[in-house]
Amino acid sequence: MGEITNVTEYQAIAKQKLPKMVYDYYASGAEDEWTLAENRNAFSRILFRPRILIDVSRIDMTTTILGFKISMPIMIAPTAMQKMAHPEGEYATARAASAAGTIMTLSSWATSSVEEVASTGPGIRFFQLYVYRDRNVVAQLVRRAERAGFKAIALTVDTPRLGRREADIKNRFTLPPFLTLKNFEGLDLGKMDKADDSGLASYVAGQIDRTLSWKDVKWLQTITSMPILVKGVLTAEDARIAVQSGAAGIIVSNHGARQLDYVPATIMALEEVVKAAQGRVPVFLDGGVRRGTDVFKALALGASGIFIGRPVVFSLAAEGEAGVRKVLQMLREEFELTMALSGCRSLSEITRNHIVTDWDVPRLLPPARL
Ligand code: FNR
């Protein structure tokens, strides 16, 4: 293959380079993978209404997220076990995010600890939390993340059980024996046993707290002063409860289509969540973002920023830190170009009128007459 010119191209390279078990874990979605395809397809049904003859010689993509200034509204979602992709794993991702001036979210199930990632140098980082049955484990981990300088918790709320990822079942997926879930190593929860189905599904069934509920969002606020983003909201109803429960932000996410299949694409769910949040907390989106145009569409529908998942692990597998840097750079340049060609010079100039969706009332056609 010649020069890489877009984010999606890294997937084929990763597929060539990685062991099948690892690639399948990164790539797959739940069951029929309908939502996996829909996360992409839905973006393609949203079109632009660009404005012309606006001086776009200067484009400002900077924004402030929970009080932290970043270079662009493109951030890194938590993806587990990055050392399966590349020996430098989460270190490489942390350095690439920091170099790009954006935020990295570290997974609970990282193969590097919060302290190790903090030691890679400066950078604004969030910590993604899975709530274990043993709340002492949770409290300890949250304290460690806070001490290591993490700035927010992304509380994943869509995983009381693991979604049915059939590739992982067929492959008997498990964490390779030379790696551990580093944050849990000292707690004797860092290893994943091989199971006669998905080893990760068994791990989740054994350790993750299925009783997790809104009262635990309140409980979390009693054990940390970090702001809490609720990750995995897809409805207006839950957006309202998240705000009432003290969430500092909402991430519209379907876990990269890896949990419940046949939920809508996140870009389809975004607007109802934004409306329900009534501007009281910022709303973010992840799922299927692969182009600068996707970033723009999410912002036009009211998102304050987006996160990318698979592009990070695929580029990491292909080229390590340089790959992740390139992904962030390509998305940055595409997003900047989209802003210029739509006539938007800053994020605040991106409006709902810059796009048209298939749920908008037709505005161009006169009403049909009988
Ligand atoms: C994930 N995701 C995820 N989410 C989370 O809260 N904790 C985690 O440990 C992981 N791990 C993980 C691993 C892999 C391989 C993937 C693909 C995804 C979900 C992730 O944060 C995010 O929601 C999606 O990846 C976004 O969709 P895209 O960008 O992958 O399409």
CSV table of C-alpha atoms and ligand atoms in Angstrom, one decimal:
chain,number,residue,atom,x,y,z
A,1,MET,CA,0.0,0.0,0.0
A,2,GLY,CA,1.2,3.5,-0.8
A,3,GLU,CA,0.8,6.6,1.4
A,4,ILE,CA,-2.0,6.5,4.0
A,5,THR,CA,-4.5,9.2,3.3
A,6,ASN,CA,-7.3,8.5,5.6
A,7,VAL,CA,-8.1,7.0,9.0
A,8,THR,CA,-10.0,4.0,7.7
A,9,GLU,CA,-6.9,2.6,5.8
A,10,TYR,CA,-5.3,1.6,9.1
A,11,GLN,CA,-7.8,-1.1,9.7
A,12,ALA,CA,-6.6,-3.3,6.8
A,13,ILE,CA,-3.0,-2.9,7.9
A,14,ALA,CA,-3.9,-3.8,11.4
A,15,LYS,CA,-5.7,-6.9,10.1
A,16,GLN,CA,-2.5,-8.0,8.3
A,17,LYS,CA,-0.2,-7.4,11.2
A,18,LEU,CA,-2.2,-8.6,14.2
A,19,PRO,CA,-2.9,-12.2,15.4
A,20,LYS,CA,-6.5,-13.0,14.4
A,21,MET,CA,-7.7,-13.2,18.0
A,22,VAL,CA,-6.5,-9.7,18.7
A,23,TYR,CA,-7.7,-8.1,15.4
A,24,ASP,CA,-11.1,-9.7,15.9
A,25,TYR,CA,-11.4,-8.4,19.4
A,26,TYR,CA,-10.7,-4.9,18.3
A,27,ALA,CA,-12.8,-4.9,15.1
A,28,SER,CA,-15.9,-6.8,16.1
A,29,GLY,CA,-19.3,-5.7,17.3
A,30,ALA,CA,-22.1,-7.5,19.0
A,31,GLU,CA,-24.2,-10.2,17.4
A,32,ASP,CA,-25.3,-9.3,13.8
A,33,GLU,CA,-23.1,-6.2,13.9
A,34,TRP,CA,-26.1,-4.2,12.6
A,35,THR,CA,-25.3,-1.3,14.8
A,36,LEU,CA,-21.6,-1.5,13.9
A,37,ALA,CA,-22.4,-0.8,10.3
A,38,GLU,CA,-25.1,1.7,11.2
A,39,ASN,CA,-22.7,3.8,13.3
A,40,ARG,CA,-21.0,4.5,9.9
A,41,ASN,CA,-23.9,4.5,7.6
A,42,ALA,CA,-25.9,7.0,9.6
A,43,PHE,CA,-23.2,9.7,9.1
A,44,SER,CA,-23.6,9.2,5.4
A,45,ARG,CA,-27.2,10.2,5.5
A,46,ILE,CA,-26.5,13.6,6.9
A,47,LEU,CA,-25.6,16.2,4.3
A,48,PHE,CA,-24.2,19.7,4.4
A,49,ARG,CA,-25.7,23.1,3.8
A,50,PRO,CA,-22.5,25.0,3.4
A,51,ARG,CA,-22.3,28.8,3.5
A,52,ILE,CA,-20.2,30.5,0.9
A,53,LEU,CA,-18.2,33.7,0.6
A,54,ILE,CA,-17.1,33.9,4.2
A,55,ASP,CA,-13.4,34.8,4.9
A,56,VAL,CA,-12.1,31.4,6.1
A,57,SER,CA,-8.4,32.3,6.0
A,58,ARG,CA,-8.2,31.7,9.7
A,59,ILE,CA,-9.8,28.6,11.3
A,60,ASP,CA,-9.9,28.2,15.1
A,61,MET,CA,-10.6,24.6,16.2
A,62,THR,CA,-9.7,25.1,19.9
A,63,THR,CA,-12.2,24.4,22.6
A,64,THR,CA,-12.5,24.0,26.3
A,65,ILE,CA,-13.7,20.7,27.8
A,66,LEU,CA,-14.6,20.7,31.5
A,67,GLY,CA,-12.4,23.7,31.9
A,68,PHE,CA,-9.4,22.3,30.0
A,69,LYS,CA,-8.3,23.9,26.8
A,70,ILE,CA,-7.6,21.6,23.9
A,71,SER,CA,-6.5,22.0,20.3
A,72,MET,CA,-9.6,20.5,18.7
A,73,PRO,CA,-12.8,18.7,19.7
A,74,ILE,CA,-11.4,15.3,18.8
A,75,MET,CA,-10.4,13.1,21.7
A,76,ILE,CA,-9.4,9.6,22.4
A,77,ALA,CA,-12.0,7.1,23.8
A,78,PRO,CA,-11.0,4.4,26.2
A,79,THR,CA,-10.1,1.1,24.5
A,80,ALA,CA,-8.8,-1.8,26.5
A,81,MET,CA,-5.6,-3.7,26.3
A,82,GLN,CA,-3.6,-1.6,23.9
A,83,LYS,CA,-0.3,-3.5,24.4
A,84,MET,CA,-1.9,-6.3,22.3
A,85,ALA,CA,-1.7,-3.8,19.4
A,86,HIS,CA,1.8,-2.6,20.0
A,87,PRO,CA,4.5,-3.1,22.7
A,88,GLU,CA,4.2,0.6,23.8
A,89,GLY,CA,0.4,0.4,24.0
A,90,GLU,CA,-1.1,3.1,26.2
A,91,TYR,CA,2.2,4.9,26.5
A,92,ALA,CA,2.2,5.6,22.8
A,93,THR,CA,-1.4,6.7,22.8
A,94,ALA,CA,-0.8,9.0,25.7
A,95,ARG,CA,2.2,10.6,24.0
A,96,ALA,CA,0.4,11.0,20.7
A,97,ALA,CA,-2.6,12.6,22.4
A,98,SER,CA,-0.4,15.0,24.3
A,99,ALA,CA,1.5,15.9,21.2
A,100,ALA,CA,-1.8,16.7,19.4
A,101,GLY,CA,-2.9,18.8,22.4
A,102,THR,CA,-5.9,16.7,23.1
A,103,ILE,CA,-7.4,14.4,25.8
A,104,MET,CA,-6.8,10.7,26.2
A,105,THR,CA,-9.2,8.5,28.1
A,106,LEU,CA,-7.4,5.6,29.7
A,107,SER,CA,-9.4,2.3,30.0
A,108,SER,CA,-9.8,0.6,33.4
A,109,TRP,CA,-8.7,-2.5,31.5
A,110,ALA,CA,-5.5,-0.9,30.1
A,111,THR,CA,-2.3,-2.9,30.0
A,112,SER,CA,-0.5,0.1,31.5
A,113,SER,CA,-1.4,1.5,34.9
A,114,VAL,CA,-2.7,5.0,35.7
A,115,GLU,CA,0.7,5.8,37.3
A,116,GLU,CA,2.7,4.5,34.3
A,117,VAL,CA,0.6,6.5,31.8
A,118,ALA,CA,1.0,9.6,34.0
A,119,SER,CA,4.8,9.1,33.9
A,120,THR,CA,4.8,9.5,30.1
A,121,GLY,CA,4.7,13.3,30.6
A,122,PRO,CA,2.2,16.1,30.7
A,123,GLY,CA,-1.2,15.8,29.1
A,124,ILE,CA,-4.9,16.1,30.0
A,125,ARG,CA,-6.2,12.6,30.7
A,126,PHE,CA,-9.5,11.1,31.8
A,127,PHE,CA,-9.9,7.7,33.4
A,128,GLN,CA,-12.6,5.3,32.3
A,129,LEU,CA,-14.2,3.4,35.1
A,130,TYR,CA,-15.7,0.0,35.3
A,131,VAL,CA,-17.4,-0.6,38.6
A,132,TYR,CA,-16.3,-3.9,40.2
A,133,ARG,CA,-18.4,-5.8,42.7
A,134,ASP,CA,-15.7,-5.1,45.3
A,135,ARG,CA,-16.2,-1.4,46.0
A,136,ASN,CA,-12.9,-1.2,47.8
A,137,VAL,CA,-11.2,-2.0,44.5
A,138,VAL,CA,-13.2,0.8,42.9
A,139,ALA,CA,-12.4,3.4,45.6
A,140,GLN,CA,-8.7,2.5,45.5
A,141,LEU,CA,-8.5,2.8,41.8
A,142,VAL,CA,-10.3,6.1,41.6
A,143,ARG,CA,-8.0,7.5,44.3
A,144,ARG,CA,-5.0,6.3,42.3
A,145,ALA,CA,-6.3,7.9,39.2
A,146,GLU,CA,-6.9,11.2,40.9
A,147,ARG,CA,-3.5,11.2,42.5
A,148,ALA,CA,-1.9,10.4,39.2
A,149,GLY,CA,-3.4,13.6,37.8
A,150,PHE,CA,-6.3,12.3,35.9
A,151,LYS,CA,-8.9,15.1,35.4
A,152,ALA,CA,-12.3,13.3,35.1
A,153,ILE,CA,-14.0,9.9,35.3
A,154,ALA,CA,-15.8,8.5,32.3
A,155,LEU,CA,-18.2,6.1,34.0
A,156,THR,CA,-19.2,3.3,31.6
A,157,VAL,CA,-22.8,2.5,32.2
A,158,ASP,CA,-23.7,0.2,29.3
A,159,THR,CA,-21.8,-2.9,30.5
A,160,PRO,CA,-23.6,-4.7,33.4
A,161,ARG,CA,-22.7,-7.7,31.3
A,162,LEU,CA,-20.5,-8.0,28.2
A,163,GLY,CA,-22.2,-7.9,24.8
A,164,ARG,CA,-22.2,-11.0,22.8
A,165,ARG,CA,-19.2,-10.7,20.4
A,166,GLU,CA,-19.3,-13.9,18.5
A,167,ALA,CA,-15.7,-13.6,17.1
A,168,ASP,CA,-14.4,-13.5,20.7
A,169,ILE,CA,-16.5,-16.6,21.5
A,170,LYS,CA,-15.2,-18.5,18.5
A,171,ASN,CA,-11.6,-17.4,19.2
A,172,ARG,CA,-11.8,-18.1,23.0
A,173,PHE,CA,-10.5,-14.6,23.4
A,174,THR,CA,-8.3,-14.0,26.4
A,175,LEU,CA,-5.6,-11.5,27.4
A,176,PRO,CA,-2.2,-12.9,26.2
A,177,PRO,CA,-0.3,-14.4,29.2
A,178,PHE,CA,2.6,-11.9,28.9
A,179,LEU,CA,0.2,-9.0,29.6
A,180,THR,CA,-2.0,-8.0,32.6
A,181,LEU,CA,-4.8,-5.6,33.3
A,182,LYS,CA,-2.2,-3.4,34.9
A,183,ASN,CA,-4.5,-1.3,37.1
A,184,PHE,CA,-5.6,-4.5,38.9
A,185,GLU,CA,-2.4,-6.4,39.1
A,186,GLY,CA,-1.8,-5.6,42.7
A,187,LEU,CA,-5.3,-6.6,43.5
A,188,ASP,CA,-5.0,-10.0,42.0
A,189,LEU,CA,-7.6,-9.2,39.4
A,190,GLY,CA,-5.1,-8.5,36.6
A,191,LYS,CA,-5.2,-11.8,34.8
A,192,MET,CA,-7.9,-13.2,32.6
A,193,ASP,CA,-8.6,-16.9,32.7
A,194,LYS,CA,-9.1,-18.8,29.5
A,195,ALA,CA,-12.8,-19.8,29.3
A,196,ASP,CA,-14.7,-22.1,27.0
A,197,ASP,CA,-16.2,-19.0,25.5
A,198,SER,CA,-15.0,-15.4,25.6
A,199,GLY,CA,-12.5,-15.0,28.5
A,200,LEU,CA,-13.5,-11.4,28.8
A,201,ALA,CA,-17.2,-12.1,29.0
A,202,SER,CA,-16.4,-14.5,31.9
A,203,TYR,CA,-14.2,-12.0,33.6
A,204,VAL,CA,-17.0,-9.4,33.4
A,205,ALA,CA,-19.5,-11.9,34.7
A,206,GLY,CA,-17.3,-12.6,37.7
A,207,GLN,CA,-16.1,-9.1,38.6
A,208,ILE,CA,-18.3,-6.4,37.2
A,209,ASP,CA,-21.2,-5.2,39.4
A,210,ARG,CA,-24.5,-5.8,37.7
A,211,THR,CA,-26.4,-4.0,40.4
A,212,LEU,CA,-24.9,-0.7,39.3
A,213,SER,CA,-27.5,2.1,39.3
A,214,TRP,CA,-28.0,5.8,39.4
A,215,LYS,CA,-27.4,5.9,43.2
A,216,ASP,CA,-23.9,4.7,42.5
A,217,VAL,CA,-23.4,7.8,40.3
A,218,LYS,CA,-24.1,9.8,43.5
A,219,TRP,CA,-21.9,7.4,45.5
A,220,LEU,CA,-19.0,8.0,43.1
A,221,GLN,CA,-19.3,11.8,43.8
A,222,THR,CA,-18.8,11.1,47.5
A,223,ILE,CA,-15.4,9.3,46.9
A,224,THR,CA,-13.9,11.7,44.3
A,225,SER,CA,-13.8,15.4,43.4
A,226,MET,CA,-13.2,14.6,39.8
A,227,PRO,CA,-16.1,15.4,37.5
A,228,ILE,CA,-18.0,12.4,36.2
A,229,LEU,CA,-19.0,11.8,32.6
A,230,VAL,CA,-21.7,9.2,32.1
A,231,LYS,CA,-20.6,7.1,29.1
A,232,GLY,CA,-23.2,5.1,27.3
A,233,VAL,CA,-26.4,7.3,27.2
A,234,LEU,CA,-28.7,6.8,24.2
A,235,THR,CA,-32.0,8.3,25.3
A,236,ALA,CA,-33.5,11.6,26.4
A,237,GLU,CA,-34.9,9.9,29.5
A,238,ASP,CA,-31.4,8.9,30.8
A,239,ALA,CA,-29.9,12.2,29.8
A,240,ARG,CA,-32.3,13.9,32.2
A,241,ILE,CA,-31.5,11.5,35.0
A,242,ALA,CA,-27.8,11.9,34.4
A,243,VAL,CA,-28.1,15.6,34.8
A,244,GLN,CA,-30.2,15.2,38.0
A,245,SER,CA,-27.7,12.7,39.3
A,246,GLY,CA,-24.8,15.3,39.2
A,247,ALA,CA,-23.1,14.1,36.0
A,248,ALA,CA,-20.7,16.8,34.7
A,249,GLY,CA,-21.2,15.6,31.1
A,250,ILE,CA,-22.8,12.9,29.0
A,251,ILE,CA,-21.1,10.7,26.4
A,252,VAL,CA,-23.6,9.4,23.8
A,253,SER,CA,-22.1,6.0,23.1
A,254,ASN,CA,-23.1,2.5,22.1
A,255,HIS,CA,-19.7,1.2,23.1
A,256,GLY,CA,-18.6,1.0,19.5
A,257,ALA,CA,-21.6,-1.3,18.8
A,258,ARG,CA,-20.1,-3.9,21.1
A,259,GLN,CA,-22.9,-4.2,23.6
A,260,LEU,CA,-26.6,-4.2,22.6
A,261,ASP,CA,-27.0,-4.7,18.9
A,262,TYR,CA,-29.9,-2.9,17.1
A,263,VAL,CA,-29.5,0.3,19.2
A,264,PRO,CA,-29.4,3.3,16.8
A,265,ALA,CA,-26.2,4.8,15.6
A,266,THR,CA,-24.9,7.3,18.1
A,267,ILE,CA,-25.2,10.2,15.6
A,268,MET,CA,-29.0,9.3,15.4
A,269,ALA,CA,-29.4,9.4,19.2
A,270,LEU,CA,-27.3,12.5,19.7
A,271,GLU,CA,-29.9,15.2,19.1
A,272,GLU,CA,-32.5,14.0,21.5
A,273,VAL,CA,-29.9,13.7,24.2
A,274,VAL,CA,-28.6,17.2,23.5
A,275,LYS,CA,-32.2,18.6,23.7
A,276,ALA,CA,-32.8,16.8,27.0
A,277,ALA,CA,-29.6,18.0,28.5
A,278,GLN,CA,-30.8,21.6,27.9
A,279,GLY,CA,-27.3,23.0,27.9
A,280,ARG,CA,-26.8,22.1,31.5
A,281,VAL,CA,-23.9,19.7,30.8
A,282,PRO,CA,-21.8,19.2,27.7
A,283,VAL,CA,-22.8,16.2,25.5
A,284,PHE,CA,-20.1,14.2,23.7
A,285,LEU,CA,-20.3,11.4,21.1
A,286,ASP,CA,-18.3,8.4,20.1
A,287,GLY,CA,-19.0,5.6,17.6
A,288,GLY,CA,-18.0,5.5,13.9
A,289,VAL,CA,-16.2,8.8,13.7
A,290,ARG,CA,-13.7,8.3,10.9
A,291,ARG,CA,-13.7,11.6,8.9
A,292,GLY,CA,-13.5,15.3,9.7
A,293,THR,CA,-17.0,15.6,8.2
A,294,ASP,CA,-18.3,13.2,10.9
A,295,VAL,CA,-16.8,15.5,13.6
A,296,PHE,CA,-18.5,18.5,12.0
A,297,LYS,CA,-21.9,16.7,11.8
A,298,ALA,CA,-21.7,15.7,15.5
A,299,LEU,CA,-21.0,19.3,16.5
A,300,ALA,CA,-23.8,20.6,14.2
A,301,LEU,CA,-26.1,18.3,16.1
A,302,GLY,CA,-25.0,19.8,19.4
A,303,ALA,CA,-22.0,17.7,20.6
A,304,SER,CA,-19.2,19.5,22.4
A,305,GLY,CA,-16.7,17.1,21.1
A,306,ILE,CA,-16.2,13.5,19.9
A,307,PHE,CA,-14.0,10.5,20.8
A,308,ILE,CA,-12.4,7.9,18.6
A,309,GLY,CA,-11.9,4.3,19.5
A,310,ARG,CA,-10.9,1.8,16.9
A,311,PRO,CA,-8.8,4.2,14.8
A,312,VAL,CA,-6.4,4.4,17.7
A,313,VAL,CA,-5.9,0.7,18.2
A,314,PHE,CA,-5.6,0.1,14.4
A,315,SER,CA,-3.1,2.8,13.9
A,316,LEU,CA,-1.2,1.8,17.0
A,317,ALA,CA,-0.9,-1.7,15.5
A,318,ALA,CA,0.3,-0.4,12.2
A,319,GLU,CA,2.8,2.3,13.3
A,320,GLY,CA,2.8,2.7,17.1
A,321,GLU,CA,2.8,6.3,18.4
A,322,ALA,CA,3.5,7.7,14.9
A,323,GLY,CA,0.3,6.0,13.7
A,324,VAL,CA,-1.9,7.5,16.4
A,325,ARG,CA,-0.3,10.9,15.8
A,326,LYS,CA,-1.1,10.5,12.1
A,327,VAL,CA,-4.7,9.6,12.8
A,328,LEU,CA,-5.2,12.7,15.0
A,329,GLN,CA,-3.5,14.8,12.4
A,330,MET,CA,-5.6,13.5,9.5
A,331,LEU,CA,-8.8,14.0,11.4
A,332,ARG,CA,-7.7,17.5,12.4
A,333,GLU,CA,-6.9,18.5,8.9
A,334,GLU,CA,-10.1,17.0,7.5
A,335,PHE,CA,-12.2,18.8,10.2
A,336,GLU,CA,-10.4,22.1,9.5
A,337,LEU,CA,-11.1,21.7,5.7
A,338,THR,CA,-14.8,20.9,6.5
A,339,MET,CA,-15.1,24.0,8.6
A,340,ALA,CA,-13.5,26.1,5.8
A,341,LEU,CA,-15.7,24.7,3.1
A,342,SER,CA,-18.8,25.1,5.2
A,343,GLY,CA,-18.0,28.7,6.1
A,344,CYS,CA,-17.3,28.2,9.8
A,345,ARG,CA,-14.3,29.9,11.4
A,346,SER,CA,-14.7,28.7,14.9
A,347,LEU,CA,-16.7,25.9,16.6
A,348,SER,CA,-19.3,28.4,17.8
A,349,GLU,CA,-20.1,29.2,14.1
A,350,ILE,CA,-21.1,25.6,13.5
A,351,THR,CA,-24.9,25.4,13.6
A,352,ARG,CA,-27.8,23.1,13.1
A,353,ASN,CA,-28.4,24.9,9.8
A,354,HIS,CA,-25.1,23.7,8.4
A,355,ILE,CA,-26.5,20.2,8.0
A,356,VAL,CA,-29.7,18.6,6.9
A,357,THR,CA,-30.8,15.2,8.2
A,358,ASP,CA,-33.4,12.8,7.0
A,359,TRP,CA,-35.5,13.5,10.1
A,360,ASP,CA,-35.7,17.2,9.2
A,361,VAL,CA,-39.0,18.4,7.7
A,362,PRO,CA,-38.3,18.9,4.0
A,363,ARG,CA,-37.6,22.6,3.6
A,364,LEU,CA,-36.7,22.8,0.0
A,365,LEU,CA,-39.8,21.3,-1.5
A,366,PRO,CA,-43.1,23.1,-1.6
A,367,PRO,CA,-45.9,21.1,0.0
A,368,ALA,CA,-47.5,18.6,-2.3
A,369,ARG,CA,-50.8,19.7,-3.7
A,370,LEU,CA,-53.6,17.4,-4.6
B,1,FNR,C1,-13.8,-0.3,23.4
B,1,FNR,N1,-14.6,0.6,24.2
B,1,FNR,C2,-14.4,0.6,25.6
B,1,FNR,N2,-15.2,1.4,26.3
B,1,FNR,C3,-15.0,1.5,27.7
B,1,FNR,O1,-15.7,2.3,28.3
B,1,FNR,N3,-14.0,0.8,28.3
B,1,FNR,C4,-13.2,0.0,27.6
B,1,FNR,O2,-12.3,-0.6,28.1
B,1,FNR,C5,-13.4,-0.1,26.2
B,1,FNR,N4,-12.7,-1.0,25.4
B,1,FNR,C6,-12.8,-1.0,24.1
B,1,FNR,C7,-12.0,-1.8,23.3
B,1,FNR,C8,-12.1,-1.8,21.9
B,1,FNR,C9,-11.2,-2.7,21.1
B,1,FNR,C10,-13.1,-1.1,21.3
B,1,FNR,C11,-13.2,-1.0,19.8
B,1,FNR,C12,-13.9,-0.3,22.0
B,1,FNR,C13,-15.6,1.5,23.6
B,1,FNR,C14,-14.9,2.8,23.2
B,1,FNR,O3,-14.7,3.6,24.3
B,1,FNR,C15,-15.8,3.6,22.3
B,1,FNR,O4,-17.1,3.8,22.9
B,1,FNR,C16,-15.9,3.1,20.9
B,1,FNR,O5,-14.8,2.5,20.5
B,1,FNR,C17,-16.3,4.2,19.9
B,1,FNR,O6,-16.5,3.7,18.6
B,1,FNR,P1,-15.4,3.6,17.4
B,1,FNR,O7,-14.7,4.9,17.4
B,1,FNR,O8,-14.5,2.4,17.8
B,1,FNR,O9,-16.3,3.3,16.3
